[in-house]
mmCIF file of C-alpha atoms in Angstrom:
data_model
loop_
_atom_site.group_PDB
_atom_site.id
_atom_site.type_symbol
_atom_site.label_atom_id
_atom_site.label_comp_id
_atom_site.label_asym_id
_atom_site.label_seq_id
_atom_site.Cartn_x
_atom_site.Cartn_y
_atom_site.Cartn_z
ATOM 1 C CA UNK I 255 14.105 25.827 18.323
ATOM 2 C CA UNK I 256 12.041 23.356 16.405
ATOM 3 C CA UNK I 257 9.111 22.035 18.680
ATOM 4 C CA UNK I 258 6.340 19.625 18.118
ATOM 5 C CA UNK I 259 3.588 18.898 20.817
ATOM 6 C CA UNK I 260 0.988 16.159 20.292
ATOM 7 C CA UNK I 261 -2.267 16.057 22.137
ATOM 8 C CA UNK I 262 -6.168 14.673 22.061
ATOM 9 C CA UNK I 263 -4.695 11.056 22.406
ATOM 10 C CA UNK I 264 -6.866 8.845 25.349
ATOM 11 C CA UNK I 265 -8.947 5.358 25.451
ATOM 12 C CA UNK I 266 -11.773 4.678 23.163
ATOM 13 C CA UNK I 267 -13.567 2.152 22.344
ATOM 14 C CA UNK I 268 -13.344 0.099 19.061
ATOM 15 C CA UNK I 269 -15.747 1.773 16.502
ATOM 16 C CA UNK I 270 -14.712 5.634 17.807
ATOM 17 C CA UNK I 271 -13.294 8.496 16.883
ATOM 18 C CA UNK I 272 -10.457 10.569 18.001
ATOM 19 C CA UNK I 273 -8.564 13.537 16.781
ATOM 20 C CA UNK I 274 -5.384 14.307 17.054
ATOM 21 C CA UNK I 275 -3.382 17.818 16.841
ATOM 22 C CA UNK I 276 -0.084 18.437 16.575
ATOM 23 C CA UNK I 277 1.215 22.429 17.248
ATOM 24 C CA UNK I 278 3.976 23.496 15.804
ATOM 25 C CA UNK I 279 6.698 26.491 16.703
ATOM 26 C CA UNK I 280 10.105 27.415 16.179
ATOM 27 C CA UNK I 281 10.007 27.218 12.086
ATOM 28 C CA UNK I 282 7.596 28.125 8.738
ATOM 29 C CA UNK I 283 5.094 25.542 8.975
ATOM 30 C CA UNK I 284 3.967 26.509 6.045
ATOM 31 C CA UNK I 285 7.202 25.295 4.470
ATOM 32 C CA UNK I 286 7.846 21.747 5.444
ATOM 33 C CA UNK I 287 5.633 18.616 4.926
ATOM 34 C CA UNK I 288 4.491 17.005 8.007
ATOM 35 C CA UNK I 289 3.823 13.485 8.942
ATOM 36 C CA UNK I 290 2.337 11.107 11.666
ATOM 37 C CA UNK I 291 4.059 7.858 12.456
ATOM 38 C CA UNK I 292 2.742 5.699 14.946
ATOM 39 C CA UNK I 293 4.323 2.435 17.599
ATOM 40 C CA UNK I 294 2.208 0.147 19.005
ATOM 41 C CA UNK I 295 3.366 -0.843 22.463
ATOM 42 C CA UNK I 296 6.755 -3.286 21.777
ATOM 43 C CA UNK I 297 6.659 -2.794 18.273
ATOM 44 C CA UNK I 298 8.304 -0.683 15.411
ATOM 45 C CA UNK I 299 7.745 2.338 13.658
ATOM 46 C CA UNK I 300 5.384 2.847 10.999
ATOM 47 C CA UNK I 301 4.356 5.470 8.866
ATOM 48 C CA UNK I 302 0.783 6.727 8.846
ATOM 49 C CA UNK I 303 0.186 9.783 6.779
ATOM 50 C CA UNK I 304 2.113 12.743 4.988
ATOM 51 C CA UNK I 305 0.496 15.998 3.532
ATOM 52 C CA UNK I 306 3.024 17.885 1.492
ATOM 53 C CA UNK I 307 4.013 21.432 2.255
ATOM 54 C CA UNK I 308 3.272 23.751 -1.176
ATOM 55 C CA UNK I 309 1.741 21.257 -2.718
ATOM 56 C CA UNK I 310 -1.243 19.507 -0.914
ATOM 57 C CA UNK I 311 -0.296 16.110 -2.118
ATOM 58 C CA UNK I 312 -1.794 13.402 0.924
ATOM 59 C CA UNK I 313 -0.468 9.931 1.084
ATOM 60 C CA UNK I 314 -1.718 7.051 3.841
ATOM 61 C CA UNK I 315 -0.497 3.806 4.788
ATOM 62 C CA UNK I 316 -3.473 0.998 3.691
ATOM 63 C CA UNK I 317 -3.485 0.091 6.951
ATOM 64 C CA UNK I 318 -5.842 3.769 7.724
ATOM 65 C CA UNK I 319 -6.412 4.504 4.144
ATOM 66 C CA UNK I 320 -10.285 5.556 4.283
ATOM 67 C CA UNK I 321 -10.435 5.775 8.047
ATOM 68 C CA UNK I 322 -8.299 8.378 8.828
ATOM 69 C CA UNK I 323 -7.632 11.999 7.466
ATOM 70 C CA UNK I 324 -4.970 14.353 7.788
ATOM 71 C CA UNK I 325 -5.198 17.909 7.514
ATOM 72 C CA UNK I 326 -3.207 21.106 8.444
ATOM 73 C CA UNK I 327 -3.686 24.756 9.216
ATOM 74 C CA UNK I 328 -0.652 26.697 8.242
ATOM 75 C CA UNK I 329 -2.327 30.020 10.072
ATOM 76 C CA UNK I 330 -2.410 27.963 13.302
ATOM 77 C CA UNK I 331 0.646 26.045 12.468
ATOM 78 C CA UNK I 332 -1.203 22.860 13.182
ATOM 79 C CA UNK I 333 -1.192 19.101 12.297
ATOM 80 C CA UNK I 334 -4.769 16.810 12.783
ATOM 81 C CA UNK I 335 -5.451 13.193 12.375
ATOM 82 C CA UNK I 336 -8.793 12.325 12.056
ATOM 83 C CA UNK I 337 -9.452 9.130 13.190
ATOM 84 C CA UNK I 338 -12.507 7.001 12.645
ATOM 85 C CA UNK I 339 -13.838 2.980 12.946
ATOM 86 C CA UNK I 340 -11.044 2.688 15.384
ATOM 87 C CA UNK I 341 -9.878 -0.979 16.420
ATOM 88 C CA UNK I 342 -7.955 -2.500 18.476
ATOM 89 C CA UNK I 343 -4.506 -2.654 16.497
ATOM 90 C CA UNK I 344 -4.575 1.611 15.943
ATOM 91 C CA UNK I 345 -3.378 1.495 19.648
ATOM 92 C CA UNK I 346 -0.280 3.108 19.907
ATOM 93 C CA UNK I 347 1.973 6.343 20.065
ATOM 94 C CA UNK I 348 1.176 8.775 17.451
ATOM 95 C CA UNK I 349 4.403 11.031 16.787
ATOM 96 C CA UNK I 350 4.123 14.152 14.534
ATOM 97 C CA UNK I 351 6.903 14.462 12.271
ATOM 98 C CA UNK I 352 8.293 17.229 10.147
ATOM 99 C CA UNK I 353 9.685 15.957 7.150
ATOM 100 C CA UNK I 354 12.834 17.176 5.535
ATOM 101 C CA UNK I 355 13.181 19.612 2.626
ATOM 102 C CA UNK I 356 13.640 23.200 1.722
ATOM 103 C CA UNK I 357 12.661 26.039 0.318
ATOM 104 C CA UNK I 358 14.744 27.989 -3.161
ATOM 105 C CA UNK I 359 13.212 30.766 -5.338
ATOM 106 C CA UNK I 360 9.689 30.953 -3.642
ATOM 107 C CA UNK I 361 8.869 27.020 -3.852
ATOM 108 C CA UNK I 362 9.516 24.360 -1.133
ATOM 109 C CA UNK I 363 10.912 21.033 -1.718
ATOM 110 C CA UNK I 364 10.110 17.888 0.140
ATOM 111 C CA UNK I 365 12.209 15.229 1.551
ATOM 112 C CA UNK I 366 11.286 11.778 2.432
ATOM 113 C CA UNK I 367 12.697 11.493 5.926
ATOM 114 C CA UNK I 368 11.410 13.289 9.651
ATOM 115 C CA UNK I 369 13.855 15.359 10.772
ATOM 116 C CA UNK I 370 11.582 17.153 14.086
ATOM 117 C CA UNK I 371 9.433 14.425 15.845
ATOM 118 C CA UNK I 372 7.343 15.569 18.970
ATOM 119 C CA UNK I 373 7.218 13.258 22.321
ATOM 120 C CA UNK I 374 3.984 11.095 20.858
ATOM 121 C CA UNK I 375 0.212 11.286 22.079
ATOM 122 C CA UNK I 376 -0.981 7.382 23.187
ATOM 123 C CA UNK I 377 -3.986 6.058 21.661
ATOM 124 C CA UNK I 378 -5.747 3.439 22.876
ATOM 125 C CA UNK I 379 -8.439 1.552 21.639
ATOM 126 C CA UNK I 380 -10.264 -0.902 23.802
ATOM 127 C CA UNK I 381 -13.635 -1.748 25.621
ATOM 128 C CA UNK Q 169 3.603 -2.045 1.919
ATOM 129 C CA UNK Q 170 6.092 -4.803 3.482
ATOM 130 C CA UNK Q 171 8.678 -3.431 6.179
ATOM 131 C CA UNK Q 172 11.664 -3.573 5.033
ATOM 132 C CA UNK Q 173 13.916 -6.253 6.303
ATOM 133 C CA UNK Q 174 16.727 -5.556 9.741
ATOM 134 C CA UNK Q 175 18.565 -8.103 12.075
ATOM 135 C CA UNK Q 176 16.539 -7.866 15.310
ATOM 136 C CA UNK Q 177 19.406 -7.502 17.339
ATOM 137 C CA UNK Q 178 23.276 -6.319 17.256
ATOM 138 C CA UNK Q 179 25.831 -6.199 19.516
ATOM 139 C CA UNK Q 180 29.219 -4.814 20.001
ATOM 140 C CA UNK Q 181 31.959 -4.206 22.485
ATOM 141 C CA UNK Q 182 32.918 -0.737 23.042
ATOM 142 C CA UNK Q 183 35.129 0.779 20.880
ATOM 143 C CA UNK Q 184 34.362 -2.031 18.210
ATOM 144 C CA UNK Q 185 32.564 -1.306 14.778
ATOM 145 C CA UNK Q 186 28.934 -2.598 14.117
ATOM 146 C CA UNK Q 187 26.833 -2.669 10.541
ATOM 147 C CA UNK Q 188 23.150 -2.819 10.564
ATOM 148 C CA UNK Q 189 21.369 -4.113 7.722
ATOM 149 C CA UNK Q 190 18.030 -2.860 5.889
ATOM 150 C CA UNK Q 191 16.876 -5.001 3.325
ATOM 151 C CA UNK Q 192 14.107 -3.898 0.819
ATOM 152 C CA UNK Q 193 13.117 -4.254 -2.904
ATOM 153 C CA UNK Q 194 13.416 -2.151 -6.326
ATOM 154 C CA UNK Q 195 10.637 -0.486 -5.361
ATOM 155 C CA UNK Q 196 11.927 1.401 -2.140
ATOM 156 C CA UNK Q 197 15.570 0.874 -1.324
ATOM 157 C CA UNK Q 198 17.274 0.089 -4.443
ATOM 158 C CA UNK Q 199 15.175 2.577 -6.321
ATOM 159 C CA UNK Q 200 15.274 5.677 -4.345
ATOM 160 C CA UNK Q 201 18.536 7.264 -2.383
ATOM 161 C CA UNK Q 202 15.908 8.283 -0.079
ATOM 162 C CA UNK Q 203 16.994 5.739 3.175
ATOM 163 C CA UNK Q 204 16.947 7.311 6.480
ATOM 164 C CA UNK Q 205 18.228 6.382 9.877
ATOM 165 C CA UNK Q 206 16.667 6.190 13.383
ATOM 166 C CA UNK Q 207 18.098 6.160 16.828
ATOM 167 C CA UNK Q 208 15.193 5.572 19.388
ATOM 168 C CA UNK Q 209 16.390 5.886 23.411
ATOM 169 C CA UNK Q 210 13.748 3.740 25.519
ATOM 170 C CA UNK Q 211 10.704 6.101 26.243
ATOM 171 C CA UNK Q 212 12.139 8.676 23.669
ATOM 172 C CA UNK Q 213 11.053 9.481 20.524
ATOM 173 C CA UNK Q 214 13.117 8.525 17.337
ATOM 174 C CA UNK Q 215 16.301 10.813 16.474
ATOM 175 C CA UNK Q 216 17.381 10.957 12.942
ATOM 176 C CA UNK Q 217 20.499 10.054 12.488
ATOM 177 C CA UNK Q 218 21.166 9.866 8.502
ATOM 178 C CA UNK Q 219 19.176 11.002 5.454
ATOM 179 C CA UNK Q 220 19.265 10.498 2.127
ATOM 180 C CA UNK Q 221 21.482 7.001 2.420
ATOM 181 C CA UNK Q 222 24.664 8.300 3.654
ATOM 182 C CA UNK Q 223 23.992 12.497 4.576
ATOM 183 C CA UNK Q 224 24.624 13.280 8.716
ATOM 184 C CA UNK Q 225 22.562 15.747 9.858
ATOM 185 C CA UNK Q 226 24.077 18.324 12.161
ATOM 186 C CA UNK Q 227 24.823 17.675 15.199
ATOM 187 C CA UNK Q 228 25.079 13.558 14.910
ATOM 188 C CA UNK Q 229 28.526 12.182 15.632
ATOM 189 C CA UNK Q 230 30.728 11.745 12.597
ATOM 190 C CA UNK Q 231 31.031 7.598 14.344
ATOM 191 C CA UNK Q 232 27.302 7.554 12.211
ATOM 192 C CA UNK Q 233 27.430 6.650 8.338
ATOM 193 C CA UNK Q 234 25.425 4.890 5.699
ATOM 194 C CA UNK Q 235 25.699 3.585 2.809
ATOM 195 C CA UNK Q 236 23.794 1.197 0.208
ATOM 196 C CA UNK Q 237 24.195 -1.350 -2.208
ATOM 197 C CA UNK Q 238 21.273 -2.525 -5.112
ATOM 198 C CA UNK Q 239 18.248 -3.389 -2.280
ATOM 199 C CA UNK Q 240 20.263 -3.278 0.556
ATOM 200 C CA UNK Q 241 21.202 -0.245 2.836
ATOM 201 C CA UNK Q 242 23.495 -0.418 5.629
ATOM 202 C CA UNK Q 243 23.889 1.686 8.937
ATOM 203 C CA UNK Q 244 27.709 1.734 10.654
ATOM 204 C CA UNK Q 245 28.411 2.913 14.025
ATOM 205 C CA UNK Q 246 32.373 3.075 14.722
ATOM 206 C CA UNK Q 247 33.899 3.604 18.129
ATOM 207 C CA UNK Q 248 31.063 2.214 19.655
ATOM 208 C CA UNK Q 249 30.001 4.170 22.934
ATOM 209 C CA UNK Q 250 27.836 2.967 25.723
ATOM 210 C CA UNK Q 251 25.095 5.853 24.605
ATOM 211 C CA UNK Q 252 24.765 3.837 21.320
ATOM 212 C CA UNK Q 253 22.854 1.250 22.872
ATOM 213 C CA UNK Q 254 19.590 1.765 21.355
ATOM 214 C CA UNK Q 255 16.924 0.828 18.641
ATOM 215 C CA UNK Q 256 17.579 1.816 15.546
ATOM 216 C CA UNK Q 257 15.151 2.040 12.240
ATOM 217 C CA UNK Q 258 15.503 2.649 8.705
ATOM 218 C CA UNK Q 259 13.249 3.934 6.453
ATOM 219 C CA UNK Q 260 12.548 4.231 2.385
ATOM 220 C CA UNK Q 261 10.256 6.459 0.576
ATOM 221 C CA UNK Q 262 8.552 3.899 -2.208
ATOM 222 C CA UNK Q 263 7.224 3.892 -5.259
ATOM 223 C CA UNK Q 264 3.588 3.922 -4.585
ATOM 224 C CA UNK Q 265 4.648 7.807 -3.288
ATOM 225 C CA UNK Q 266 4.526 6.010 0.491
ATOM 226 C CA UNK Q 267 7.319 5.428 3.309
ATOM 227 C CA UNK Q 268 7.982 2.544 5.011
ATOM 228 C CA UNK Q 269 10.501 1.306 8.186
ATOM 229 C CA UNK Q 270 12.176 -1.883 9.078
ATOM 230 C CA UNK Q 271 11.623 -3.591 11.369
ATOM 231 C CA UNK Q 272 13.728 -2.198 13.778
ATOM 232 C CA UNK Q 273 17.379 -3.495 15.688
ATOM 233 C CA UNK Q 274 18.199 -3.517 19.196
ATOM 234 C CA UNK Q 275 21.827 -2.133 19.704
ATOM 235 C CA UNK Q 276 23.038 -3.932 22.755
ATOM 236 C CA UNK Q 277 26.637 -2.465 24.123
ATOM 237 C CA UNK Q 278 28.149 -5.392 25.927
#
């Protein structure tokens, strides 16, 4: 069974940092590309950041583009945000999200939609 | 990075047929088939419910399809069931190699 937990999410002030993790079980992490989409309280989805599975491509939104960093660790089977300079409009649920794809003759193909998506880690930012 | 474009709210009487709209540009919809679904339960995190425009993942009710047309995609729920009621999202990957979701629609089952 496909499982996602988030954690490390809490109340900062505007300015901090936080990082997030996101542990992964029940599939080969190493295969899949994995995301973080985040909803502010009464609002909508939106997408954060991607890191590709075989390929290391990294995409952000502009909204976090130079303030927050995504990285993996396929031996842990992990997911991190970084987050830095956090205001007060980063406050929301952070879900981890595997993206779609699969994997033919020994190379992995992404897909651009989340198939797994953990419960969310909340995130807020105030003083 | 503009969301792309849904009705803030539908409704439907059980039974009945409802279409959800997601309205986006050349650059995301109409140039990718790469729209995907959403249901999201109140204090639950988002389901998928179809990929790639119009593909059902396993497990999701056959009542579920999709379909698009130039910018516009559209999500259809037939037979609709009290368990429907919901928010629902779509999403498009873009062309600056970057996803983005609408809005988002509330589902009301009257």
């Amino acid at each position: 069974e496909v499982q996602l937990v988030e954690s490390g999410g809490g109340l900062v002030k505007p300015g901090e940092s936080l990082r997030l993790s996101c542990a992964a079980s029940g599939f080969t992490f190493s295969s899949y590309s994995m995301n973080w989409v985040r909803q502010a309280p009464g609002k909508g989805l939106e997408w954060v950041s991607s890191f590709s599975s075989s390929t290391s491509y990294i995409y952000y939104a502009d909204s976090v583009k130079g303030r927050f960093t995504i990285s993996r660790d396929n031996a842990k089977n992990s997911l991190y945000l970084q987050m830095y300079s956090l205001r007060a409009d980063d406050t929301a649920v952070y879900y981890c999200a595997r993206g779609g794809g699969y994997c033919s003759g020994g190379r992995c193909y992404d897909k651009y939609y989340f198939d797994y998506w953990g419960q969310g880690t909340l995130v807020t930012v105030s003083s | 990075q503009s969301a792309l474009t849904q009705p803030a709210s539908v409704s439907g009487s059980p039974g009945q047929s409802i279409t959800i709209s997601c309205t986006g540009t050349s650059s995301d919809v109409g140039g990718y088939n790469y729209v995907s679904w959403y249901q999201q339960h109140p204090g639950k995190a988002p389901k998928l419910m179809i990929y790639e425009v119009s593909n059902r993942p396993s497990g999701v009710s056959n009542r579920f399809s999709g379909s698009k047309s130039g910018n516009t995609a559209s999500l259809t729920i037939s037979g609709l069931q009290a368990e429907d009621e919901a928010d629902y999202y779509c999403s498009s990957y873009t062309s600056s190699n970057t996803l983005v979701f609408g809005g988002g629609t509330k589902l009301t089952v009257l």
